[in-house]
């Protein structure tokens, strides 16, 4: 009996069922961060957040994620341009390789970086006598972030490139623009939406990165400890409030980014 | 407004129609193009005079778009060269040619307003801000889009977008304008309206233009001259009147409007079409005895009469029976089966007369005739009526396996 006197029963039932299913899986875990974090008063929360190591961890996360994002957006633009404009042997292999890092477990990614850049790694061994250390620095965190977020910006930008009408660029060329002018005035503005959402995705993913970071950073408080590592460390030390304060910040942050992505889509792609 | 138009006209180069033989604005010389082993263009040559509008007319896949892209520099020819005002630009990239291309999709920059689009060519040429502003204002008033200057292309109608696209190219004084299927994306009514508008605009700015189209009506109305392209070569090039009235090949005859084609042979100095004969005095000596020919005439050149009396300038073709009458709006269309038995034309005074030999061939093919309303009202016909057909003009072409414009053995016998 689907309808009771013209009232569709399935509709409210299915909506409530969906919400009910998401409760223990998503809503309650998120809610508990906020409930627990504020249970001993906002003052405690604020104090936990203002601990020097906490502030450092948040800053380090932002800075390393920023550089990783900058690199990956520029790289993604370049790679998308090359791979959608030119057809060559091995093109598909390159596309698969670029997309691969999403499928690799982050711990494996961190481990791979260690094996390359670590003190006894393939390249690290050669750099050590020069006094250059890559691993267990902020640079290592950026490298790990770049690796795990590698295909995100590319993946958003390339489809836009693929569907972009060539006649816009051809028109620009016949009007008298150089390749660079065409790219700057015509191609890039059409990619604005894709670039912004690609950057936001990359940044959100990089800020939360844990598996690879913990391997390559050394997890040194106040030096190479990012926000997710800080949460892990404080939890291990039994300082639940300290861990919780940062957890709230990260949760709010990702919530913010995805709101922007969701609501600003139309604005970003406005013609 | 007038002064502004005058200023833009000043920008165009030499005045048209000078007494001396003017240098063509654009010359395309011996162009050919191959994609791999397939030849898509063969020996394409034509000139565009200053201020002239030339239409490249052809079916899709005829290679007309490739010609346009080669002129614009977006594709490289296999052989041949492109000259613009006497300068060889074959090796130059698109941006150094100074050509205005109006793409089928208009290709307006979606993130720029109308005025930014129009000013683009000047901005990348690093002109002074004031100069750009003035030129953009002039062009906006020329294409009557002043009130839309701050809008984005997506907020404009198809016709408005097209005007922006034209203004955008006029801003940098193009050597020649290329229109790629300019009305392809528009509905039938807008199309007719816009092509008149563009024609008027082009006359005003006096920039030579090359149009690409597959629409014969459009070609006839837009072009000072038409080049009919068929599978990579030019079948015929000439004024709309020439191309329509004196088609150089069967392809041209059938592609531009409807045509009746009757097969015949040159026999004893006559062209024998089935059982109709055409006296040799109409023939050029290029046709030899026994040569297979085609008699081509348009439906509107057929005059239908109850008796054999035709106004002067008309030649009686044959008698026939009306098989079908259809009303097509502006005129009436008749399908008439030629019939020797229904009586031939008098042999005394008319160029055509019937012979009794081989009536089968002419019986096989019906002739299509159209009549304007006054005529069809004055002289009503029904299916089964016996009538006589007169021709006001016709063309005789050699009946080769491949009739092409490269064979110039074409004579026309229009008697108007």
XYZ file of C-alpha atoms in Angstrom:
687
model
C 0.000 0.000 0.000
C 1.989 2.893 -1.341
C -0.487 5.674 -0.965
C -2.715 6.401 1.987
C -5.436 8.752 0.781
C -3.195 10.459 -1.718
C -0.292 10.656 0.722
C 2.929 9.070 -0.506
C 4.184 7.010 2.436
C 7.396 5.879 0.811
C 8.748 9.390 0.552
C 8.976 10.329 4.261
C 9.840 6.752 5.185
C 12.845 6.606 2.884
C 14.079 10.040 3.922
C 13.944 9.138 7.617
C 15.563 5.787 6.958
C 18.443 7.506 5.196
C 18.966 9.854 8.129
C 18.681 6.995 10.608
C 21.342 4.986 8.778
C 23.720 7.932 8.720
C 23.301 8.593 12.440
C 25.777 6.128 13.967
C 28.029 6.249 10.903
C 28.560 9.980 10.420
C 26.433 12.347 12.491
C 27.061 10.902 15.983
C 30.862 10.577 15.670
C 31.065 14.177 14.458
C 28.697 15.372 17.142
C 30.653 13.631 19.889
C 33.782 15.641 19.072
C 31.872 18.809 19.719
C 29.993 17.450 22.740
C 33.104 16.143 24.414
C 35.278 19.111 23.476
C 32.944 21.617 25.051
C 31.805 19.463 28.001
C 34.399 20.889 30.392
C 33.634 24.458 29.355
C 34.740 26.717 26.522
C 37.572 28.049 28.666
C 39.322 24.696 28.739
C 38.747 24.275 25.033
C 40.311 27.663 24.365
C 43.295 26.907 26.610
C 43.886 23.578 24.863
C 43.759 25.313 21.530
C 46.225 27.971 22.634
C 48.913 25.547 23.728
C 52.092 26.485 21.776
C 52.482 23.001 20.377
C 48.862 22.960 19.229
C 49.222 26.288 17.472
C 52.439 25.146 15.868
C 50.845 21.925 14.674
C 47.946 23.793 13.071
C 50.286 26.297 11.435
C 52.572 23.574 10.132
C 49.605 21.726 8.657
C 48.398 24.875 6.891
C 51.798 25.864 5.545
C 52.787 22.416 4.269
C 49.330 21.909 2.761
C 49.557 25.314 1.091
C 52.806 24.482 -0.673
C 51.628 21.019 -1.652
C 48.419 22.546 -3.053
C 50.276 25.237 -4.961
C 52.521 22.674 -6.554
C 49.777 20.218 -7.384
C 47.480 22.847 -8.925
C 50.259 24.153 -11.150
C 51.331 20.651 -12.017
C 47.733 19.557 -12.571
C 47.170 22.499 -14.952
C 50.277 21.685 -16.913
C 49.606 17.952 -17.012
C 45.974 18.480 -18.006
C 47.034 20.869 -20.788
C 49.597 18.467 -22.197
C 47.440 15.371 -21.870
C 44.294 16.844 -23.360
C 45.962 18.851 -26.147
C 48.465 16.362 -27.479
C 48.015 12.777 -28.458
C 51.131 10.675 -28.187
C 52.287 7.150 -27.501
C 52.037 6.373 -23.791
C 49.532 9.130 -23.106
C 47.091 6.798 -21.384
C 49.887 5.226 -19.368
C 50.794 8.700 -18.092
C 47.197 9.447 -17.146
C 46.990 6.195 -15.176
C 50.318 6.905 -13.456
C 49.207 10.359 -12.396
C 45.996 8.932 -10.963
C 47.760 6.053 -9.196
C 48.657 7.740 -5.881
C 44.975 7.808 -4.841
C 44.941 4.019 -4.920
C 48.142 3.554 -2.930
C 47.753 3.242 0.872
C 49.160 6.396 2.466
C 51.452 4.393 4.740
C 52.950 2.780 1.649
C 53.404 6.227 0.097
C 55.268 7.470 3.196
C 57.353 4.335 3.300
C 58.254 4.709 -0.390
C 59.395 8.290 0.229
C 61.527 7.112 3.151
C 63.160 4.503 0.962
C 64.036 7.185 -1.599
C 64.953 10.207 0.536
C 65.762 8.613 3.902
C 69.334 8.691 5.255
C 70.002 5.299 3.695
C 67.620 5.727 0.740
C 68.498 5.654 -2.931
C 68.853 9.448 -3.222
C 69.129 10.303 0.459
C 72.394 8.350 0.679
C 73.932 10.684 -1.911
C 72.576 13.840 -0.274
C 73.662 13.017 3.280
C 77.389 13.763 2.731
C 76.366 17.199 1.390
C 74.602 17.837 4.663
C 71.188 17.806 3.033
C 68.490 16.009 4.931
C 65.103 15.693 3.345
C 63.253 13.342 5.647
C 62.007 14.342 9.120
C 61.617 17.997 8.049
C 58.696 20.197 6.986
C 59.912 19.573 3.433
C 59.287 15.858 3.879
C 55.704 16.624 4.916
C 55.219 18.715 1.753
C 56.628 15.843 -0.335
C 54.259 13.375 1.319
C 51.311 15.739 0.810
C 52.184 16.217 -2.839
C 52.369 12.473 -3.340
C 49.015 11.583 -1.799
C 47.088 14.522 -3.318
C 48.834 14.313 -6.677
C 45.873 13.492 -8.957
C 43.167 15.557 -7.221
C 43.628 18.923 -8.960
C 44.524 17.200 -12.227
C 41.379 15.114 -12.003
C 39.180 18.205 -11.697
C 40.966 20.322 -14.305
C 41.428 17.774 -17.089
C 37.736 17.142 -17.841
C 37.212 20.900 -18.209
C 40.126 21.057 -20.638
C 38.713 18.120 -22.567
C 35.305 19.682 -23.025
C 36.588 23.186 -23.681
C 35.848 24.274 -27.231
C 39.018 24.615 -29.266
C 37.402 27.397 -31.249
C 37.845 29.817 -28.331
C 41.603 29.403 -28.509
C 41.545 29.459 -32.286
C 39.504 32.654 -32.228
C 42.016 34.220 -29.870
C 44.860 33.194 -32.175
C 43.237 34.661 -35.282
C 42.520 37.880 -33.391
C 46.249 38.169 -32.885
C 47.081 36.709 -29.491
C 50.215 34.734 -28.758
C 49.894 31.313 -27.153
C 50.673 32.794 -23.794
C 48.133 35.619 -24.181
C 45.531 33.100 -25.255
C 46.250 30.926 -22.248
C 46.162 33.850 -19.849
C 43.106 35.696 -21.199
C 40.995 32.894 -22.613
C 41.920 29.434 -21.343
C 42.682 30.264 -17.727
C 39.452 32.205 -17.000
C 37.441 29.240 -18.234
C 39.347 27.039 -15.811
C 38.775 29.300 -12.813
C 36.090 27.103 -11.270
C 38.052 23.909 -11.819
C 41.231 25.425 -10.394
C 39.513 26.684 -7.236
C 37.689 23.425 -6.557
C 40.807 21.412 -7.380
C 42.807 23.535 -4.942
C 40.200 23.241 -2.193
C 40.038 19.472 -2.582
C 43.804 19.147 -2.525
C 44.143 21.424 0.471
C 41.433 19.664 2.474
C 43.002 16.306 1.775
C 46.527 17.529 2.573
C 45.539 19.104 5.900
C 44.079 15.825 7.074
C 46.901 13.606 5.821
C 48.166 11.226 8.526
C 49.475 7.894 7.264
C 52.325 9.126 5.117
C 53.124 12.141 7.291
C 53.737 10.124 10.425
C 56.336 8.025 8.591
C 58.266 10.828 6.905
C 58.023 13.607 9.491
C 59.421 11.892 12.558
C 56.477 13.343 14.531
C 58.638 15.754 16.543
C 56.414 18.021 18.668
C 56.990 21.689 17.862
C 59.116 20.816 14.829
C 57.505 18.348 12.448
C 54.212 17.570 14.124
C 51.168 18.401 12.005
C 47.662 18.744 13.412
C 46.533 15.142 12.776
C 49.799 13.875 14.307
C 49.194 16.152 17.289
C 45.764 14.576 17.823
C 47.294 11.110 17.680
C 50.169 12.014 20.033
C 47.967 13.720 22.619
C 45.492 10.858 22.550
C 48.331 8.425 23.223
C 49.459 10.579 26.132
C 45.910 10.519 27.499
C 45.343 14.245 26.986
C 41.928 13.818 25.457
C 40.963 17.537 25.750
C 44.076 18.665 23.890
C 43.457 16.185 21.105
C 39.810 17.086 21.014
C 40.376 20.840 20.624
C 42.415 20.304 17.449
C 39.949 17.698 16.232
C 37.180 20.293 16.438
C 39.216 22.798 14.455
C 40.014 20.261 11.717
C 36.405 19.082 11.543
C 35.122 22.659 11.245
C 37.755 23.410 8.668
C 36.829 20.545 6.377
C 33.180 21.380 6.869
C 33.935 24.926 5.721
C 35.855 23.809 2.635
C 33.140 21.464 1.507
C 30.486 24.105 2.027
C 32.470 26.417 -0.217
C 32.853 23.655 -2.793
C 29.188 22.851 -2.665
C 27.660 26.305 -2.633
C 30.246 28.168 -4.677
C 30.134 25.778 -7.625
C 27.620 27.920 -9.445
C 29.451 31.094 -8.657
C 32.780 29.655 -9.787
C 31.439 28.436 -13.082
C 29.358 31.483 -13.883
C 29.732 32.472 -17.498
C 26.332 57.640 -35.619
C 27.106 58.569 -39.203
C 30.406 60.073 -38.271
C 31.316 56.977 -36.338
C 30.526 54.747 -39.267
C 32.554 57.000 -41.486
C 35.512 56.633 -39.170
C 35.336 52.894 -39.310
C 35.040 53.044 -43.065
C 38.183 55.147 -43.116
C 39.994 52.285 -41.508
C 39.291 49.960 -44.390
C 41.909 49.931 -47.039
C 41.534 50.939 -50.650
C 38.189 52.092 -52.003
C 36.419 49.445 -54.071
C 35.664 49.332 -57.768
C 38.541 51.489 -58.923
C 38.927 51.912 -62.655
C 42.333 50.271 -62.884
C 42.551 46.545 -62.299
C 42.671 46.435 -58.519
C 44.909 44.141 -56.589
C 42.763 41.418 -55.068
C 42.298 41.635 -51.319
C 42.980 37.933 -51.059
C 44.317 35.414 -53.546
C 44.221 31.712 -53.015
C 46.602 30.025 -55.422
C 46.731 26.329 -56.232
C 45.719 25.152 -52.783
C 45.716 21.447 -52.062
C 45.451 19.518 -48.845
C 45.880 15.920 -47.856
C 45.061 14.086 -44.676
C 47.347 11.075 -44.884
C 46.711 9.490 -48.247
C 43.323 11.121 -48.779
C 43.275 14.255 -50.840
C 40.664 16.667 -49.513
C 41.450 19.702 -51.658
C 42.733 19.809 -55.222
C 44.135 22.892 -56.872
C 41.835 25.483 -55.350
C 42.398 28.970 -56.746
C 40.304 32.091 -56.456
C 40.572 35.801 -55.772
C 38.506 37.994 -53.535
C 38.283 41.608 -54.611
C 38.296 44.553 -52.234
C 34.891 44.829 -50.595
C 33.620 41.696 -52.270
C 31.631 38.926 -50.601
C 32.523 35.488 -51.906
C 30.555 32.434 -50.855
C 32.097 28.985 -50.802
C 29.098 26.746 -51.275
C 29.302 23.016 -50.833
C 27.844 20.014 -49.103
C 29.289 18.920 -45.781
C 32.566 17.136 -46.351
C 33.226 19.029 -49.580
C 36.321 20.629 -48.057
C 35.004 24.176 -47.794
C 35.738 24.452 -44.086
C 39.283 23.219 -44.698
C 39.801 26.036 -47.219
C 38.656 28.542 -44.627
C 40.891 27.082 -41.934
C 43.880 27.178 -44.263
C 43.251 30.835 -45.114
C 43.002 31.597 -41.381
C 46.248 29.721 -40.737
C 44.612 27.158 -38.483
C 45.665 24.435 -40.896
C 48.587 24.093 -43.259
C 48.104 23.457 -46.985
C 49.915 20.642 -48.757
C 50.662 22.885 -51.723
C 49.631 26.369 -52.753
C 49.768 29.767 -51.158
C 47.624 32.439 -49.575
C 48.182 36.060 -50.560
C 46.604 38.907 -48.628
C 46.860 42.280 -50.358
C 49.809 40.985 -52.327
C 51.659 39.596 -49.318
C 52.352 35.886 -49.060
C 51.098 34.775 -45.650
C 51.210 31.011 -46.211
C 53.979 30.530 -43.661
C 52.621 32.951 -41.066
C 50.840 31.797 -37.898
C 47.180 32.843 -37.524
C 47.959 35.749 -35.224
C 50.200 37.477 -37.773
C 47.747 37.255 -40.664
C 45.254 39.864 -39.530
C 42.252 37.844 -40.562
C 38.874 38.042 -38.877
C 37.212 34.684 -38.382
C 33.576 34.496 -37.329
C 33.239 30.954 -36.062
C 30.066 28.983 -36.408
C 29.666 28.940 -32.635
C 30.854 32.608 -32.591
C 33.550 31.590 -30.061
C 32.931 34.626 -27.883
C 34.991 34.598 -24.715
C 32.458 33.561 -22.075
C 34.150 35.299 -19.149
C 34.381 38.663 -20.894
C 31.628 41.221 -21.321
C 30.565 42.378 -24.770
C 32.894 45.375 -24.679
C 35.813 43.316 -23.375
C 35.257 40.846 -26.197
C 35.253 43.605 -28.794
C 38.304 45.288 -27.306
C 40.296 42.051 -27.000
C 42.172 42.452 -30.285
C 43.303 45.940 -29.301
C 44.177 45.015 -25.708
C 46.544 42.279 -26.796
C 48.042 44.750 -29.257
C 48.688 46.992 -26.247
C 46.830 49.985 -27.685
C 46.158 52.956 -25.482
C 43.177 52.692 -23.188
C 41.499 55.701 -24.741
C 41.918 54.423 -28.268
C 40.436 51.061 -27.261
C 37.497 52.783 -25.616
C 36.757 54.899 -28.675
C 36.981 52.029 -31.117
C 34.803 49.825 -28.930
C 32.207 52.607 -28.709
C 32.194 53.053 -32.478
C 31.814 49.343 -33.076
C 29.097 49.000 -30.443
C 27.068 51.639 -32.226
C 27.846 50.120 -35.625
C 26.409 46.754 -34.592
C 23.758 48.437 -32.411
C 24.652 46.786 -29.147
C 25.328 49.857 -26.999
C 22.830 48.879 -24.317
C 24.300 45.373 -24.078
C 27.912 46.417 -23.574
C 28.133 45.146 -19.993
C 26.438 41.824 -20.689
C 28.140 38.463 -20.997
C 27.804 36.420 -24.205
C 25.521 33.886 -22.522
C 23.006 36.675 -21.893
C 22.718 37.534 -25.600
C 20.627 36.050 -28.390
C 22.296 34.196 -31.253
C 22.058 37.170 -33.569
C 23.495 39.543 -30.979
C 26.364 37.149 -30.305
C 27.114 37.073 -33.982
C 27.224 40.856 -34.137
C 29.649 40.885 -31.204
C 31.802 38.342 -33.041
C 31.871 40.556 -36.136
C 32.619 43.707 -34.147
C 35.410 41.862 -32.335
C 37.140 41.194 -35.643
C 36.463 44.638 -37.136
C 38.252 46.202 -34.170
C 41.668 45.327 -35.582
C 40.977 46.112 -39.263
C 41.091 42.615 -40.670
C 42.426 42.082 -44.185
C 39.521 39.787 -44.866
C 36.593 38.380 -42.894
C 35.920 34.659 -42.878
C 32.453 33.446 -41.900
C 32.177 29.750 -41.056
C 28.545 28.671 -41.542
C 27.465 31.944 -39.964
C 23.778 31.106 -39.696
C 24.035 27.402 -38.978
C 23.029 27.746 -35.350
C 19.994 29.950 -35.928
C 16.362 29.276 -36.730
C 15.033 29.864 -40.233
C 13.438 33.255 -39.589
C 16.377 34.792 -37.768
C 18.640 33.449 -40.482
C 16.963 35.383 -43.273
C 16.810 38.532 -41.196
C 20.446 38.295 -40.108
C 21.947 37.639 -43.485
C 20.353 40.820 -44.804
C 21.721 42.636 -41.802
C 25.218 41.267 -42.326
C 25.101 42.078 -46.025
C 24.242 45.670 -45.192
C 26.925 45.811 -42.519
C 29.593 44.488 -44.877
C 28.666 47.073 -47.510
C 29.071 49.728 -44.837
C 32.498 48.663 -43.595
C 33.704 47.520 -47.011
C 35.837 44.627 -45.809
C 36.141 41.667 -48.187
C 34.441 38.567 -46.862
C 34.473 34.849 -47.534
C 31.420 32.921 -46.412
C 31.143 29.182 -45.975
C 27.729 27.650 -46.331
C 25.829 24.635 -47.526
C 22.626 26.641 -47.934
C 22.117 27.623 -51.586
C 19.537 30.268 -50.805
C 21.966 31.885 -48.403
C 24.728 31.721 -50.994
C 22.593 33.387 -53.663
C 21.596 36.198 -51.356
C 24.902 36.833 -49.601
C 27.461 36.472 -52.330
C 28.719 38.879 -54.933
C 30.192 35.695 -56.315
C 29.704 32.038 -55.471
C 32.246 29.253 -55.689
C 30.599 25.849 -55.730
C 32.842 23.285 -54.076
C 32.411 19.579 -54.676
C 34.684 16.884 -53.239
C 37.661 19.180 -52.862
C 37.587 21.138 -56.100
C 35.786 24.194 -57.418
C 33.017 23.216 -59.812
C 32.200 26.735 -60.830
C 32.828 30.256 -59.682
C 30.754 33.212 -60.746
C 28.040 35.678 -59.833
C 24.872 34.179 -58.344
C 23.138 34.853 -61.653
C 25.801 33.057 -63.678
C 26.018 30.087 -61.389
C 22.278 29.686 -61.129
C 21.322 30.352 -64.730
C 24.328 28.849 -66.466
C 25.522 25.990 -64.301
C 28.834 24.628 -65.498
C 28.130 21.117 -64.353
C 25.296 18.868 -63.404
C 26.453 19.059 -59.794
C 26.145 22.839 -59.773
C 22.770 22.648 -61.482
C 21.355 20.243 -58.931
C 23.057 21.710 -55.875
C 21.782 25.218 -56.516
C 18.072 24.755 -56.728
C 16.137 22.085 -58.567
C 16.986 21.069 -62.117
C 15.480 18.872 -64.778
C 18.089 16.828 -66.561
C 17.350 15.074 -69.841
C 19.944 12.935 -71.556
C 20.534 13.261 -75.247
C 23.069 12.924 -78.029
C 24.412 15.149 -80.736
C 23.035 13.671 -83.928
C 23.306 15.229 -87.342
C 23.957 18.648 -85.905
C 21.051 18.396 -83.521
C 20.788 17.542 -79.920
C 18.328 14.721 -79.723
C 16.659 14.518 -76.358
C 14.471 11.492 -76.510
C 12.244 12.468 -79.347
C 12.815 16.189 -79.147
C 15.463 17.764 -81.321
C 17.333 20.939 -80.880
C 18.771 22.541 -84.044
C 22.517 22.710 -84.368
C 22.670 26.447 -84.694
C 22.440 26.575 -80.926
C 25.428 24.377 -80.523
C 29.018 25.308 -80.177
C 31.589 23.395 -82.218
C 32.977 21.956 -79.001
C 30.298 19.315 -79.214
C 31.047 16.512 -81.623
C 28.780 14.289 -83.608
C 27.479 11.451 -81.469
C 28.566 13.019 -78.214
C 26.385 12.304 -75.207
C 24.999 15.495 -73.707
C 22.618 16.605 -71.010
C 19.906 19.156 -71.384
C 19.433 20.983 -68.098
C 16.668 23.415 -67.215
C 15.048 24.682 -64.062
C 11.429 24.017 -63.088
C 10.654 27.721 -63.193
C 11.986 27.903 -66.765
C 9.285 25.540 -67.934
C 6.219 27.216 -69.348
C 3.107 25.068 -69.479
C 0.597 25.709 -72.228
C -2.579 24.092 -73.513
C -1.570 24.698 -77.090
C 1.727 25.211 -78.794
C 1.679 28.948 -78.514
C 4.488 30.329 -76.422
C 5.620 33.911 -75.978
C 8.715 34.852 -77.949
C 11.940 33.631 -76.396
C 10.390 30.340 -75.434
C 11.185 27.103 -77.163
C 8.648 24.331 -77.337
C 10.092 21.148 -75.844
C 7.419 18.518 -76.097
C 3.921 17.524 -75.268
C 3.181 15.751 -72.039
C 0.655 14.614 -69.491
C 0.283 16.145 -66.047
C 0.957 13.357 -63.552
C 0.888 15.153 -60.258
C 0.066 18.603 -58.964
C 1.300 19.709 -55.576
C 0.787 22.958 -53.769
C 4.045 24.141 -52.179
C 2.938 27.442 -50.749
C 4.503 30.141 -52.858
C 3.972 28.257 -56.099
C 2.450 25.186 -57.686
C 4.609 22.237 -58.671
C 3.719 19.974 -61.575
C 5.150 16.614 -62.489
C 4.721 16.133 -66.211
C 5.518 12.995 -68.175
C 6.825 13.767 -71.644
C 4.834 11.986 -74.283
C 5.443 11.886 -77.977
C 2.033 10.398 -78.689
C 0.296 13.343 -77.110
C 1.515 15.454 -79.975
C 4.740 17.283 -80.606
C 5.631 20.849 -81.182
C 5.344 22.463 -84.591
C 8.543 22.169 -86.493
C 8.041 25.301 -88.460
C 9.080 28.108 -86.196
C 10.378 26.617 -82.952
C 13.802 25.264 -82.190
C 12.343 22.025 -80.854
C 10.329 19.472 -82.641
C 9.441 15.903 -82.011
C 10.741 12.972 -83.916
C 9.101 9.620 -83.857
C 12.211 7.687 -82.972
C 12.997 6.291 -79.486
C 10.186 7.745 -77.432
C 10.980 5.428 -74.505
C 13.775 7.483 -73.115
C 11.871 10.702 -72.765
C 8.884 8.848 -71.438
C 11.007 7.405 -68.667
C 11.753 10.700 -67.004
C 9.138 13.125 -65.779
C 9.809 16.854 -65.902
C 9.176 19.089 -62.928
C 7.656 22.478 -63.630
C 6.674 25.213 -61.230
C 4.118 27.917 -61.821
C 3.606 31.112 -59.865
C 0.158 31.773 -58.400
C -1.177 34.227 -60.998
C -0.374 31.754 -63.721
C -1.799 28.709 -61.967
C -4.963 30.669 -61.132
C -5.428 31.928 -64.679
C -4.876 28.539 -66.232
C -5.949 25.708 -63.960
C -4.630 22.215 -64.544
C -5.680 18.788 -63.362
C -3.898 15.474 -63.356
C -4.250 13.780 -66.712
C -4.399 17.038 -68.676
C -2.419 17.095 -71.886
C -0.129 20.077 -72.140
C 2.824 21.457 -74.088
C 6.055 22.448 -72.433
C 8.108 25.437 -73.445
C 11.523 26.431 -72.116
C 12.605 29.974 -71.494
C 16.217 28.985 -70.863
C 18.295 25.837 -70.715
C 21.854 24.600 -70.632
C 23.586 21.844 -72.573
C 26.473 20.023 -70.924
C 28.587 17.100 -72.078
C 27.385 13.889 -70.500
C 30.690 12.677 -69.094
C 31.059 10.091 -66.416
C 32.389 12.888 -64.276
C 31.154 16.267 -65.335
C 33.379 18.815 -63.785
C 34.180 22.447 -64.095
C 37.662 21.586 -65.271
C 36.175 20.723 -68.636
C 35.301 24.067 -70.096
C 33.388 22.563 -72.970
C 30.258 24.064 -71.634
C 28.008 26.282 -73.601
C 24.805 27.811 -72.563
C 21.953 28.566 -74.813
C 19.892 30.828 -72.710
C 17.650 32.757 -75.012
C 16.408 35.511 -72.792
